[in-house]
XYZ file of C-alpha atoms in Angstrom:
750
model
C 10.496 -238.425 92.759
C 8.673 -238.116 89.465
C 5.846 -240.282 90.817
C 4.738 -237.437 93.122
C 3.737 -235.431 90.049
C 1.027 -237.996 89.331
C -0.793 -237.089 92.563
C -3.255 -234.351 93.403
C -2.412 -232.003 96.284
C -4.101 -233.951 99.104
C -2.801 -237.293 97.814
C 0.713 -235.827 97.761
C 0.408 -234.582 101.344
C -0.652 -238.040 102.537
C 2.093 -239.797 100.567
C 4.867 -237.523 101.864
C 3.654 -237.689 105.492
C 6.699 -239.213 107.203
C 6.294 -239.249 110.977
C 3.433 -239.617 113.421
C -0.108 -241.022 113.031
C -2.293 -240.159 110.035
C -5.849 -240.954 108.940
C -6.634 -240.874 105.228
C -10.388 -240.781 104.608
C -10.711 -241.988 101.026
C -14.002 -241.677 99.179
C -14.921 -244.162 96.402
C -12.651 -243.997 93.370
C -10.399 -241.385 94.992
C -7.052 -243.115 94.464
C -6.793 -244.879 97.823
C -4.544 -247.687 96.545
C -2.300 -245.190 94.784
C -1.796 -243.265 98.038
C -0.907 -246.432 99.947
C 1.522 -247.746 97.365
C 3.158 -244.398 96.629
C 3.586 -243.743 100.341
C 5.462 -247.034 100.731
C 7.554 -246.199 97.657
C 8.243 -242.756 99.119
C 9.352 -244.255 102.448
C 11.773 -246.528 100.578
C 12.945 -243.584 98.471
C 13.645 -241.656 101.681
C 15.899 -244.442 102.947
C 13.544 -246.610 105.029
C 14.540 -250.282 104.516
C 11.615 -252.168 102.874
C 11.707 -254.885 105.542
C 10.898 -252.224 108.174
C 7.506 -251.531 106.576
C 4.352 -253.533 107.297
C 1.218 -252.993 105.186
C -1.975 -254.781 106.229
C -4.866 -255.328 103.812
C -8.049 -257.387 103.708
C -7.465 -259.222 100.423
C -4.518 -261.042 98.923
C -5.340 -259.357 95.617
C -4.886 -255.891 97.178
C -1.536 -256.898 98.688
C -0.356 -258.342 95.380
C -1.340 -255.210 93.431
C 0.341 -253.060 96.058
C 3.678 -254.866 95.676
C 3.466 -254.785 91.882
C 2.878 -251.018 91.877
C 5.705 -250.370 94.343
C 8.054 -252.510 92.265
C 7.369 -250.360 89.201
C 8.733 -247.379 91.170
C 11.427 -248.860 93.404
C 12.419 -252.085 91.662
C 12.546 -255.657 93.066
C 13.326 -254.561 96.634
C 9.590 -253.825 96.970
C 9.076 -257.528 97.610
C 10.890 -257.185 100.929
C 7.992 -255.090 102.247
C 5.776 -257.137 104.558
C 2.500 -256.581 102.688
C -0.437 -258.945 103.045
C -3.742 -259.609 104.756
C -4.017 -259.366 108.529
C -4.295 -263.148 108.666
C -1.394 -263.909 106.318
C 1.042 -261.487 107.980
C 0.046 -262.615 111.465
C 0.345 -266.265 110.415
C 3.844 -265.496 109.130
C 4.833 -264.091 112.522
C 3.200 -266.986 114.351
C 5.071 -269.543 112.208
C 8.281 -268.058 113.583
C 7.202 -267.599 117.184
C 4.426 -270.154 117.795
C 6.469 -272.287 120.171
C 6.465 -269.417 122.700
C 2.718 -269.941 123.161
C 2.807 -273.719 122.953
C 2.113 -274.320 119.236
C 4.285 -276.066 116.637
C 5.613 -273.895 113.806
C 3.842 -276.291 111.412
C 0.403 -275.582 112.919
C -2.629 -276.282 110.728
C -5.132 -273.564 109.849
C -8.699 -274.807 110.253
C -11.352 -273.615 107.813
C -15.089 -273.426 108.524
C -15.710 -277.090 107.740
C -12.884 -278.189 110.051
C -14.311 -276.091 112.899
C -17.783 -277.520 112.359
C -16.452 -281.058 112.289
C -14.545 -280.495 115.522
C -17.626 -279.036 117.233
C -19.707 -282.038 116.132
C -17.121 -284.358 117.690
C -17.182 -282.372 120.935
C -20.986 -282.454 121.101
C -20.875 -286.195 120.514
C -18.265 -286.755 123.245
C -20.173 -284.537 125.720
C -23.466 -286.273 124.822
C -25.112 -282.962 123.903
C -27.886 -282.525 121.350
C -27.000 -281.019 117.958
C -30.523 -279.589 117.841
C -30.112 -277.770 121.142
C -26.541 -276.712 120.347
C -26.667 -275.422 116.767
C -23.220 -275.727 115.167
C -23.363 -272.369 113.371
C -24.481 -270.623 116.563
C -21.623 -272.227 118.492
C -19.081 -271.137 115.873
C -20.383 -267.575 115.866
C -20.364 -267.368 119.666
C -16.818 -268.746 119.924
C -15.689 -266.300 117.247
C -17.326 -263.391 119.089
C -15.686 -264.417 122.364
C -12.224 -264.566 120.784
C -12.693 -261.268 118.939
C -13.574 -259.641 122.269
C -10.577 -261.289 123.995
C -12.744 -263.448 126.244
C -10.934 -266.682 127.098
C -12.879 -269.788 128.179
C -11.915 -269.055 131.795
C -13.098 -265.425 131.584
C -16.258 -266.587 129.822
C -17.147 -268.934 132.655
C -16.617 -266.139 135.209
C -18.849 -263.711 133.284
C -22.284 -264.035 134.870
C -24.035 -262.084 132.114
C -22.727 -264.434 129.408
C -23.544 -267.494 131.490
C -27.070 -266.146 132.117
C -27.544 -265.674 128.385
C -26.554 -269.293 127.799
C -28.872 -270.611 130.504
C -31.768 -268.572 129.121
C -31.013 -269.835 125.610
C -31.016 -273.426 126.923
C -27.348 -273.990 126.110
C -25.943 -274.081 129.684
C -22.894 -276.137 128.676
C -21.592 -273.733 126.043
C -18.615 -272.748 128.214
C -17.564 -276.420 128.338
C -17.816 -276.669 124.547
C -15.767 -273.484 124.124
C -13.130 -274.694 126.567
C -12.900 -278.107 124.896
C -12.763 -276.544 121.416
C -9.788 -274.385 122.393
C -8.046 -277.312 124.110
C -8.483 -279.688 121.167
C -7.310 -277.110 118.644
C -4.150 -276.659 120.676
C -3.602 -280.416 121.059
C -3.988 -280.821 117.300
C -1.559 -277.990 116.623
C -4.342 -276.136 114.830
C -5.602 -272.560 114.706
C -8.859 -271.367 113.201
C -9.029 -267.986 111.428
C -9.917 -266.143 114.627
C -6.901 -267.718 116.344
C -4.526 -266.066 113.872
C -5.534 -262.793 115.521
C -6.300 -264.073 119.006
C -3.041 -266.014 119.358
C -0.936 -263.174 117.961
C -2.414 -260.866 120.598
C -1.591 -263.543 123.198
C 1.983 -263.732 121.864
C 2.485 -259.960 122.047
C 0.892 -259.825 125.496
C 2.752 -262.763 127.036
C 6.172 -262.147 125.522
C 7.333 -258.506 125.864
C 10.628 -259.469 124.223
C 8.811 -260.727 121.127
C 6.572 -257.663 121.068
C 9.616 -255.392 121.239
C 11.313 -257.358 118.459
C 8.460 -256.768 116.030
C 7.928 -253.160 117.105
C 11.559 -252.440 116.272
C 11.310 -254.504 113.100
C 8.285 -252.531 111.837
C 8.521 -248.841 112.808
C 6.214 -248.014 109.878
C 2.710 -249.510 109.796
C 0.048 -248.951 107.118
C -3.503 -250.350 107.189
C -5.907 -250.463 104.255
C -9.738 -250.546 104.573
C -9.501 -249.528 108.218
C -13.284 -249.207 108.483
C -13.486 -253.002 108.180
C -11.300 -253.786 111.209
C -12.769 -255.443 114.291
C -12.066 -254.823 117.977
C -9.224 -257.365 118.142
C -7.482 -256.108 115.003
C -7.437 -252.598 116.430
C -6.057 -253.864 119.753
C -3.228 -255.643 117.932
C -2.579 -252.493 115.915
C -2.153 -250.531 119.134
C 0.223 -253.206 120.451
C 2.485 -252.607 117.450
C 2.619 -248.815 117.772
C 1.999 -247.936 121.452
C 5.297 -248.213 123.302
C 7.719 -245.805 124.999
C 9.681 -243.654 122.594
C 7.557 -244.634 119.586
C 6.812 -241.979 116.971
C 3.657 -243.974 116.201
C 4.303 -243.986 112.481
C 0.936 -245.448 111.589
C -1.119 -244.435 108.574
C -4.593 -245.898 108.127
C -6.723 -245.541 105.018
C -10.444 -246.109 104.878
C -13.917 -244.743 104.309
C -16.435 -244.775 107.138
C -19.181 -244.529 104.477
C -18.148 -247.979 103.207
C -18.221 -249.822 106.540
C -20.531 -252.732 105.676
C -19.193 -255.801 107.479
C -20.680 -255.538 110.978
C -22.043 -259.078 110.560
C -18.417 -260.253 110.423
C -17.482 -258.348 113.561
C -16.165 -255.175 111.892
C -16.903 -251.981 113.803
C -17.165 -248.517 112.270
C -16.182 -247.149 115.692
C -12.503 -247.908 115.032
C -12.207 -245.388 112.198
C -14.504 -242.898 113.963
C -12.340 -243.077 117.130
C -8.919 -243.064 115.452
C -8.406 -239.282 115.644
C -9.416 -239.224 119.312
C -7.227 -242.215 120.193
C -4.124 -240.730 118.546
C -4.798 -237.050 119.242
C -2.015 -236.817 121.907
C 0.524 -237.763 119.206
C -0.461 -235.107 116.649
C -2.663 -237.157 114.315
C -3.092 -235.716 110.806
C -6.314 -236.016 108.768
C -6.295 -236.139 104.963
C -9.540 -236.312 102.966
C -9.444 -237.695 99.420
C -12.571 -236.119 97.947
C -11.929 -236.297 94.187
C -13.643 -239.245 92.524
C -11.887 -240.518 89.392
C -14.268 -243.458 88.830
C -17.864 -242.270 88.547
C -19.652 -239.438 86.760
C -21.160 -236.470 88.628
C -24.795 -237.611 88.794
C -23.736 -240.881 90.449
C -21.333 -239.188 92.865
C -23.812 -236.518 93.934
C -26.535 -239.113 94.504
C -24.121 -241.000 96.757
C -23.245 -237.797 98.631
C -26.912 -237.044 99.272
C -27.710 -240.546 100.511
C -24.880 -240.740 103.031
C -25.744 -237.378 104.626
C -28.709 -239.114 106.272
C -26.277 -241.069 108.482
C -25.442 -239.455 111.834
C -22.268 -241.434 112.552
C -19.764 -240.327 109.924
C -16.702 -238.270 109.112
C -18.125 -235.429 106.967
C -16.752 -235.119 103.433
C -17.967 -233.974 100.021
C -16.941 -236.115 97.057
C -16.648 -234.480 93.636
C -16.343 -236.196 90.282
C -13.602 -235.198 87.847
C -15.391 -236.937 84.946
C -18.193 -234.466 84.262
C -21.977 -234.820 84.585
C -22.417 -238.015 82.583
C -25.718 -239.881 82.335
C -28.537 -239.544 84.815
C -29.596 -242.523 86.918
C -32.333 -244.716 85.460
C -35.140 -245.949 87.701
C -37.110 -249.093 86.844
C -40.447 -249.673 88.572
C -41.957 -253.159 88.208
C -45.213 -254.597 89.470
C -43.651 -257.979 90.342
C -40.193 -259.446 90.817
C -40.629 -261.431 87.572
C -41.321 -258.211 85.693
C -38.291 -256.635 87.387
C -36.069 -259.450 86.088
C -37.443 -259.072 82.555
C -37.100 -255.270 82.468
C -33.574 -255.297 83.862
C -32.398 -257.816 81.257
C -34.213 -255.874 78.502
C -32.240 -252.799 79.629
C -29.012 -254.847 79.462
C -29.818 -255.886 75.885
C -30.443 -252.231 75.019
C -27.113 -251.150 76.527
C -25.285 -253.859 74.609
C -26.906 -252.806 71.321
C -27.040 -249.011 71.708
C -23.938 -248.348 73.828
C -21.904 -251.328 72.543
C -21.119 -252.491 76.074
C -19.600 -255.930 76.517
C -21.202 -258.400 78.887
C -18.267 -258.033 81.256
C -18.926 -254.289 81.489
C -22.222 -254.989 83.257
C -23.017 -256.097 86.817
C -26.271 -256.866 88.615
C -25.976 -256.259 92.357
C -28.521 -257.459 94.909
C -29.000 -257.455 98.669
C -29.424 -261.234 99.036
C -28.048 -264.097 96.940
C -31.538 -265.599 96.585
C -32.484 -262.724 94.248
C -30.185 -263.993 91.492
C -32.592 -266.689 90.210
C -34.990 -264.408 88.318
C -32.166 -262.523 86.597
C -30.447 -265.794 85.692
C -33.630 -267.094 84.043
C -34.062 -263.951 81.952
C -30.391 -263.820 80.957
C -30.612 -267.444 79.802
C -33.682 -266.634 77.689
C -31.653 -263.985 75.863
C -28.593 -266.274 75.585
C -26.523 -263.754 77.525
C -23.602 -265.450 79.326
C -23.368 -264.641 83.031
C -21.551 -265.753 86.143
C -22.844 -265.787 89.703
C -20.215 -265.010 92.341
C -20.578 -266.155 95.916
C -21.165 -269.845 95.234
C -19.079 -272.823 96.302
C -15.387 -271.999 96.395
C -12.983 -274.246 94.469
C -11.193 -275.105 97.694
C -14.476 -276.173 99.331
C -15.179 -278.939 96.795
C -15.053 -282.412 98.314
C -12.332 -283.946 96.171
C -10.102 -280.893 96.643
C -10.606 -280.906 100.412
C -9.878 -284.660 100.524
C -6.496 -284.297 98.823
C -5.613 -281.206 100.844
C -6.391 -283.184 104.028
C -3.623 -285.621 103.029
C -1.292 -282.653 102.427
C -2.116 -281.332 105.896
C -1.363 -284.678 107.536
C 1.982 -284.822 105.719
C 2.856 -281.525 107.404
C 1.142 -281.988 110.771
C -0.052 -285.546 111.613
C -1.558 -284.241 114.881
C -4.322 -282.584 112.787
C -7.371 -284.533 114.010
C -9.843 -283.100 111.494
C -7.678 -283.921 108.493
C -7.137 -287.434 109.866
C -10.877 -288.004 110.405
C -11.549 -286.943 106.832
C -9.213 -289.394 105.066
C -8.482 -292.254 107.458
C -10.932 -294.344 105.421
C -10.823 -292.505 102.083
C -10.274 -294.155 99.735
C -11.821 -297.037 101.672
C -9.277 -299.177 103.465
C -11.424 -300.997 106.024
C -11.331 -298.533 108.923
C -14.995 -298.023 109.770
C -16.898 -295.594 111.952
C -16.901 -297.956 114.929
C -13.096 -298.138 114.888
C -12.738 -294.378 114.572
C -15.241 -293.820 117.416
C -13.168 -296.083 119.695
C -9.978 -294.231 118.818
C -11.724 -290.881 119.368
C -13.092 -291.918 122.765
C -9.674 -293.093 123.932
C -8.012 -289.911 122.620
C -10.523 -287.758 124.472
C -9.995 -289.759 127.679
C -6.210 -289.425 127.402
C -6.396 -285.820 126.186
C -4.257 -286.732 123.203
C -4.613 -286.553 119.442
C -5.891 -289.397 117.254
C -2.406 -289.821 115.746
C -0.880 -290.250 119.220
C -3.607 -292.710 120.228
C -3.630 -295.083 117.230
C -0.323 -296.877 118.094
C -1.545 -297.527 121.653
C -4.655 -299.471 120.617
C -5.224 -303.020 119.397
C -7.904 -304.224 116.972
C -8.793 -307.334 114.999
C -6.041 -308.310 112.519
C -7.816 -306.940 109.433
C -8.509 -303.553 111.032
C -5.059 -303.442 112.638
C -3.387 -304.068 109.276
C -5.441 -301.244 107.742
C -4.435 -298.868 110.554
C -0.765 -299.861 110.318
C -0.883 -299.308 106.566
C -2.435 -295.870 107.012
C 0.221 -294.839 109.561
C 2.994 -296.050 107.234
C 1.428 -294.153 104.336
C 1.287 -290.870 106.270
C 4.867 -291.311 107.500
C 5.928 -291.811 103.888
C 4.109 -288.595 102.937
C 5.777 -286.742 105.832
C 9.219 -287.724 104.588
C 8.372 -286.764 101.002
C 7.045 -283.355 102.106
C 10.345 -282.680 103.900
C 12.542 -283.722 100.966
C 10.656 -282.469 97.882
C 9.169 -279.208 96.722
C 5.417 -278.636 96.934
C 4.557 -279.942 93.447
C 6.586 -283.158 93.616
C 5.284 -283.906 97.106
C 1.674 -283.171 96.101
C 1.842 -285.342 92.988
C 3.345 -288.204 95.000
C 0.592 -287.928 97.638
C -2.195 -287.681 95.023
C -0.990 -290.912 93.414
C -0.024 -292.958 96.481
C -3.137 -292.007 98.487
C -5.341 -293.678 95.870
C -7.454 -290.563 95.262
C -6.398 -290.136 91.622
C -7.052 -293.788 90.803
C -10.451 -293.703 92.525
C -11.519 -290.660 90.501
C -10.149 -292.111 87.246
C -12.344 -295.162 87.788
C -15.438 -292.915 87.845
C -16.156 -292.235 84.167
C -19.390 -290.296 84.773
C -19.572 -286.587 83.893
C -19.387 -285.772 87.622
C -16.363 -288.062 88.025
C -14.561 -286.431 85.102
C -15.302 -283.006 86.581
C -13.862 -284.087 89.948
C -10.724 -285.390 88.231
C -10.392 -282.043 86.420
C -10.546 -280.290 89.798
C -7.692 -282.453 91.139
C -5.610 -281.689 88.052
C -6.434 -278.000 88.442
C -5.223 -278.135 92.049
C -1.944 -279.742 90.961
C -1.592 -277.154 88.181
C -1.973 -274.429 90.803
C 0.812 -275.966 92.894
C 3.034 -276.169 89.823
C 2.367 -272.467 89.170
C 3.184 -271.699 92.836
C 6.586 -273.324 92.289
C 7.227 -271.726 88.886
C 6.521 -268.194 90.098
C 9.199 -268.303 92.758
C 11.726 -270.992 91.813
C 14.338 -268.328 90.976
C 13.972 -266.764 94.429
C 16.470 -268.560 96.655
C 14.832 -267.253 99.845
C 11.310 -268.337 98.856
C 9.876 -271.321 100.703
C 8.664 -273.760 98.022
C 7.619 -276.497 100.443
C 4.216 -278.122 100.640
C 3.785 -276.469 104.052
C 4.241 -273.012 102.476
C 1.715 -273.807 99.761
C -0.874 -275.057 102.267
C -0.545 -271.872 104.300
C -0.944 -269.840 101.116
C -4.281 -271.409 100.143
C -5.531 -271.628 103.733
C -5.390 -267.839 103.899
C -7.386 -267.197 100.731
C -10.443 -265.114 101.593
C -13.899 -264.801 100.054
C -13.155 -261.069 99.732
C -10.620 -261.918 97.010
C -12.918 -261.523 94.025
C -10.921 -262.342 90.919
C -12.969 -261.658 87.809
C -11.349 -263.466 84.857
C -10.376 -260.974 82.150
C -10.623 -263.352 79.209
C -14.293 -264.249 79.612
C -17.227 -262.098 78.518
C -20.087 -262.523 80.967
C -22.512 -260.409 82.968
C -21.557 -260.427 86.649
C -24.176 -261.248 89.289
C -23.232 -260.797 92.932
C -24.327 -259.446 96.291
C -23.416 -255.873 97.168
C -21.175 -257.167 99.967
C -19.187 -259.213 97.437
C -18.927 -256.265 95.022
C -17.037 -253.976 97.387
C -13.747 -252.927 95.806
C -14.923 -253.679 92.256
C -16.126 -251.327 89.535
C -18.063 -251.681 86.273
C -19.057 -249.295 83.473
C -22.711 -250.232 84.011
C -24.308 -251.328 87.288
C -27.868 -252.446 88.031
C -28.785 -252.231 91.718
C -31.980 -254.261 92.093
C -34.644 -254.914 94.722
C -34.774 -251.429 96.287
C -37.724 -252.083 98.588
C -38.416 -251.729 102.265
C -37.833 -255.048 104.087
C -35.369 -256.089 101.356
C -33.010 -253.130 100.911
C -32.923 -251.986 103.700
C -33.243 -255.523 105.010
C -35.973 -256.345 107.527
C -33.121 -257.554 109.745
C -32.037 -253.931 110.255
C -35.379 -252.133 110.331
C -35.697 -251.488 114.049
C -32.124 -250.491 114.790
C -30.791 -247.015 113.894
C -27.308 -248.530 113.581
C -28.715 -251.224 111.305
C -30.394 -248.719 109.000
C -27.183 -246.695 108.813
C -25.214 -249.785 107.782
C -27.826 -250.606 105.121
C -27.503 -247.045 103.827
C -23.720 -247.463 103.656
C -24.305 -250.696 101.740
C -26.468 -248.826 99.208
C -23.739 -246.170 98.986
C -21.222 -248.907 98.152
C -23.597 -250.389 95.554
C -24.138 -247.234 93.522
C -20.492 -246.161 93.674
C -19.454 -249.371 91.887
C -20.775 -247.756 88.696
C -18.493 -245.765 86.423
C -20.900 -244.361 83.813
C -24.322 -246.017 83.811
C -26.397 -246.656 86.933
C -29.829 -248.279 86.921
C -31.874 -248.859 90.067
C -34.919 -251.132 90.100
C -37.667 -252.113 92.512
C -40.789 -254.282 92.464
C -44.073 -253.587 94.236
C -44.548 -257.292 94.973
C -42.330 -260.363 95.137
C -42.406 -263.920 96.439
C -40.429 -264.360 99.627
C -40.474 -267.465 101.824
C -43.215 -268.954 99.642
C -45.620 -266.025 99.990
C -46.413 -262.953 97.912
C -45.153 -259.876 99.776
C -46.074 -256.250 99.063
C -43.429 -253.722 100.028
C -42.990 -249.979 99.751
C -40.148 -248.667 97.581
C -36.996 -248.223 99.637
C -36.603 -245.082 101.716
C -33.159 -244.716 100.143
C -34.702 -243.824 96.773
C -36.327 -240.728 98.240
C -32.953 -239.604 99.577
C -31.709 -239.013 96.011
C -32.357 -235.568 94.568
C -34.725 -235.931 91.533
C -32.342 -233.853 89.387
C -30.024 -236.883 89.197
C -32.740 -239.279 87.950
C -33.731 -239.580 84.295
C -37.256 -238.239 83.670
C -37.351 -237.497 87.378
C -40.758 -235.850 87.717
C -42.910 -238.932 87.104
C -40.758 -241.615 88.797
C -40.294 -239.526 91.913
C -43.972 -238.589 92.049
C -44.788 -242.294 91.926
C -42.327 -242.970 94.738
C -43.774 -240.261 96.944
C -47.253 -241.608 96.393
C -46.183 -245.154 97.213
C -43.961 -244.397 100.178
C -44.802 -241.556 102.540
C -43.267 -243.082 105.631
C -40.033 -241.179 106.097
C -39.827 -241.093 109.878
C -37.233 -243.855 110.137
C -37.689 -246.404 112.884
C -40.661 -244.609 114.436
C -42.468 -244.687 111.097
C -41.939 -248.435 110.881
C -43.276 -248.921 114.377
C -46.364 -246.801 113.638
C -47.119 -248.711 110.449
C -46.662 -251.999 112.246
C -48.886 -250.948 115.124
C -51.517 -249.796 112.646
C -51.766 -253.311 111.199
C -53.096 -254.701 114.457
C -56.816 -255.401 114.136
C -57.421 -255.236 117.858
C -55.417 -253.297 120.435
C -53.064 -255.179 122.703
C -54.408 -255.893 126.161
C -51.505 -255.282 128.462
C -51.658 -257.555 131.523
C -51.537 -255.770 134.857
C -48.568 -257.853 135.933
C -46.502 -256.875 132.867
C -42.857 -256.637 133.923
C -40.052 -256.200 131.352
C -37.517 -259.019 131.627
C -33.749 -258.324 131.781
C -32.489 -257.933 128.222
C -29.600 -260.351 128.887
C -32.099 -263.120 129.633
C -33.860 -262.916 126.261
C -32.729 -265.634 123.877
C -33.678 -267.243 120.573
C -36.663 -269.591 120.808
C -38.439 -267.701 123.606
C -42.017 -266.425 123.501
C -42.150 -262.766 124.523
C -44.713 -259.982 124.963
C -44.286 -256.458 123.552
C -46.478 -253.538 124.682
C -47.248 -252.448 121.100
C -46.949 -255.580 118.994
C -48.212 -258.264 121.377
C -46.912 -261.806 121.552
C -44.007 -262.934 119.446
C -41.343 -265.575 119.081
C -37.649 -264.672 119.173
C -36.196 -266.174 115.990
C -32.606 -265.053 116.343
C -30.275 -262.798 118.294
C -27.089 -261.228 117.019
C -24.621 -258.691 118.328
C -22.955 -258.651 121.736
C -23.383 -256.933 125.078
C -25.393 -253.720 124.774
C -25.674 -254.117 120.982
C -27.738 -257.314 121.005
C -30.555 -257.222 118.463
C -33.479 -259.668 118.404
C -35.403 -260.784 115.321
C -38.961 -261.450 116.523
C -41.979 -262.808 114.642
C -45.095 -261.113 116.054
C -48.147 -263.321 115.650
C -50.806 -260.630 115.202
C -48.651 -258.597 112.828
C -47.743 -261.751 110.905
C -44.299 -260.322 110.224
C -40.798 -260.128 111.665
C -39.320 -257.111 113.431
C -35.758 -256.293 114.498
C -35.524 -254.779 117.971
C -32.446 -253.642 119.887
C -32.759 -255.358 123.270
C -31.024 -252.523 125.081
C -34.104 -250.354 124.476
C -36.808 -253.015 124.187
C -39.387 -253.694 126.846
C -40.113 -257.366 126.467
C -41.554 -259.798 128.963
C -40.512 -263.425 128.665
C -43.593 -265.675 128.510
C -41.879 -269.031 128.009
């Protein structure tokens, strides 16, 4: 057990914890991954079979690194540990058990575009307006319903939800939701939410199956527990709550880095874990030694997070010494901010001999990247912006993958719609609309419907040819490995020839993307061809890429470029030098969170994440004015800057004096309300018949009246139940405010 000597005392205690529930609160750079991997290695070393251990992560990269580290200690048997993302592990279980809940084992996994396409088809078939029923809103609402375990039937019986829909002028949402679920099932398809939702259904409906996997995995580990949502926690409890269980669950996370509420994550899971498992003797371990950042950076982070009320108290200490103080850049405009930040990068490269890849610029919104890109280009500094279009979202890649999906599951309506006439084969929109209408009437898939219909000879020949082509691909996918099947499909489908015929620069680029996709499949085969148990089929490859997540940031190691990305995208990464830009009220913290205490706390956690990405050099910048939405805006410096002790800021006296002079509003939400109210030129005349409307009735698009701010228009609503928050543009203020509806007193005007 020589590996235990590499751990500090608290890390060792967590790693050697054998039985019962445990919570490891891991500060930034505190060796969280080491604790997880060494614990698994220790379990194996103590005689626990690797296949009895399940480790759930949020990125494929984290799972891969975990297995590689375990292998270095235990040898190749580490690969028998079930380690992967929630979605990949749950998909693996569902592949084996899907038939119990009425799905084929070859079910398709729908991505965002597939879901949108399906919703558009449903709106068309139900003769509903795409303007009234916004596709993104529908997707978000369906996702929220599934995450909260609300089935279409339960949704329709919930009067509060139905009232919200009527007030928002989308009274038929429940029909759309019901039809969406039904069509996914008919097509043998699951969206990303279904990989959780349907696993919960499987465990709930089949006690025998639940017992099988409980016995199979007596040891459960979860990484980044602060990022779990309600449904993930419910599934977790299903795995460990049963008679006679020792509840051998260890979760690792940091409440101070919970920043994904907009994706449904809830900080409450990690805050409640000790209470939920208290009857079973839960142990708490705090990893408070930071091995990544220097002392000035760590102490600044400590000070900032103390302003949050909802947290698990801890004090992080750096083991790297004091290091450099934080630099603060004040600019008059956003253009000047871009210039001064890039000038500072040039200085670091020359004076400190940093490489481009040692440097990152982090911002609150992706739109901020433009100014920094322009200035980097002027200095001929290579850079890369992360968060753009994913490789797998490019049209030509999605087209070929749609053929792969049909070869595995011909019932996949969205894949069939995409390629039935690509490359063109004479099957037009009118023909497809007729097939779709008949399929909807018969409650069958397009593939089941095509043989039952008759068309003019030319169209019929095209349809017969398409069916024969897909059947040929199905047979090839069954007989050949992923690469041979993919190459055959790419050639026979006509996609490769079509792209070869396009000799433009764009056409050549698209052809390169197809070749890159095929290269990736070849690599998938090569990595595992010596493993007799490994599934090398096209179906296995499709599942592998379908489960790639945007949280898997892979920064190439052979390129030298400055990294530009949002703070959300930077979580889990680290750089010698970090520039956190745009620290202004209304931007960071975002105006979307200004009127919600929970929102401000999440923004503060986001800032905490941003500054703890830095190892040695941290620079924070802000501008007194910037163009936003086509207008010049003047904002105060962010409240978060004043939460840093001046002793950690270079030349602190003058910068901090400037900040105090520019921003004296430190009373949180109340201060924002007072400043907003003070902007009103004339006081609000409150009508005598003012009556606050029920919060559940307030929806996007409505005109409302507020006692302090006057009339406003509700631009958007997010959150669920008692956590619904409205973004409202108040006409007299000429600005947007975020108000939690639970506490708001708003009267609906229209």
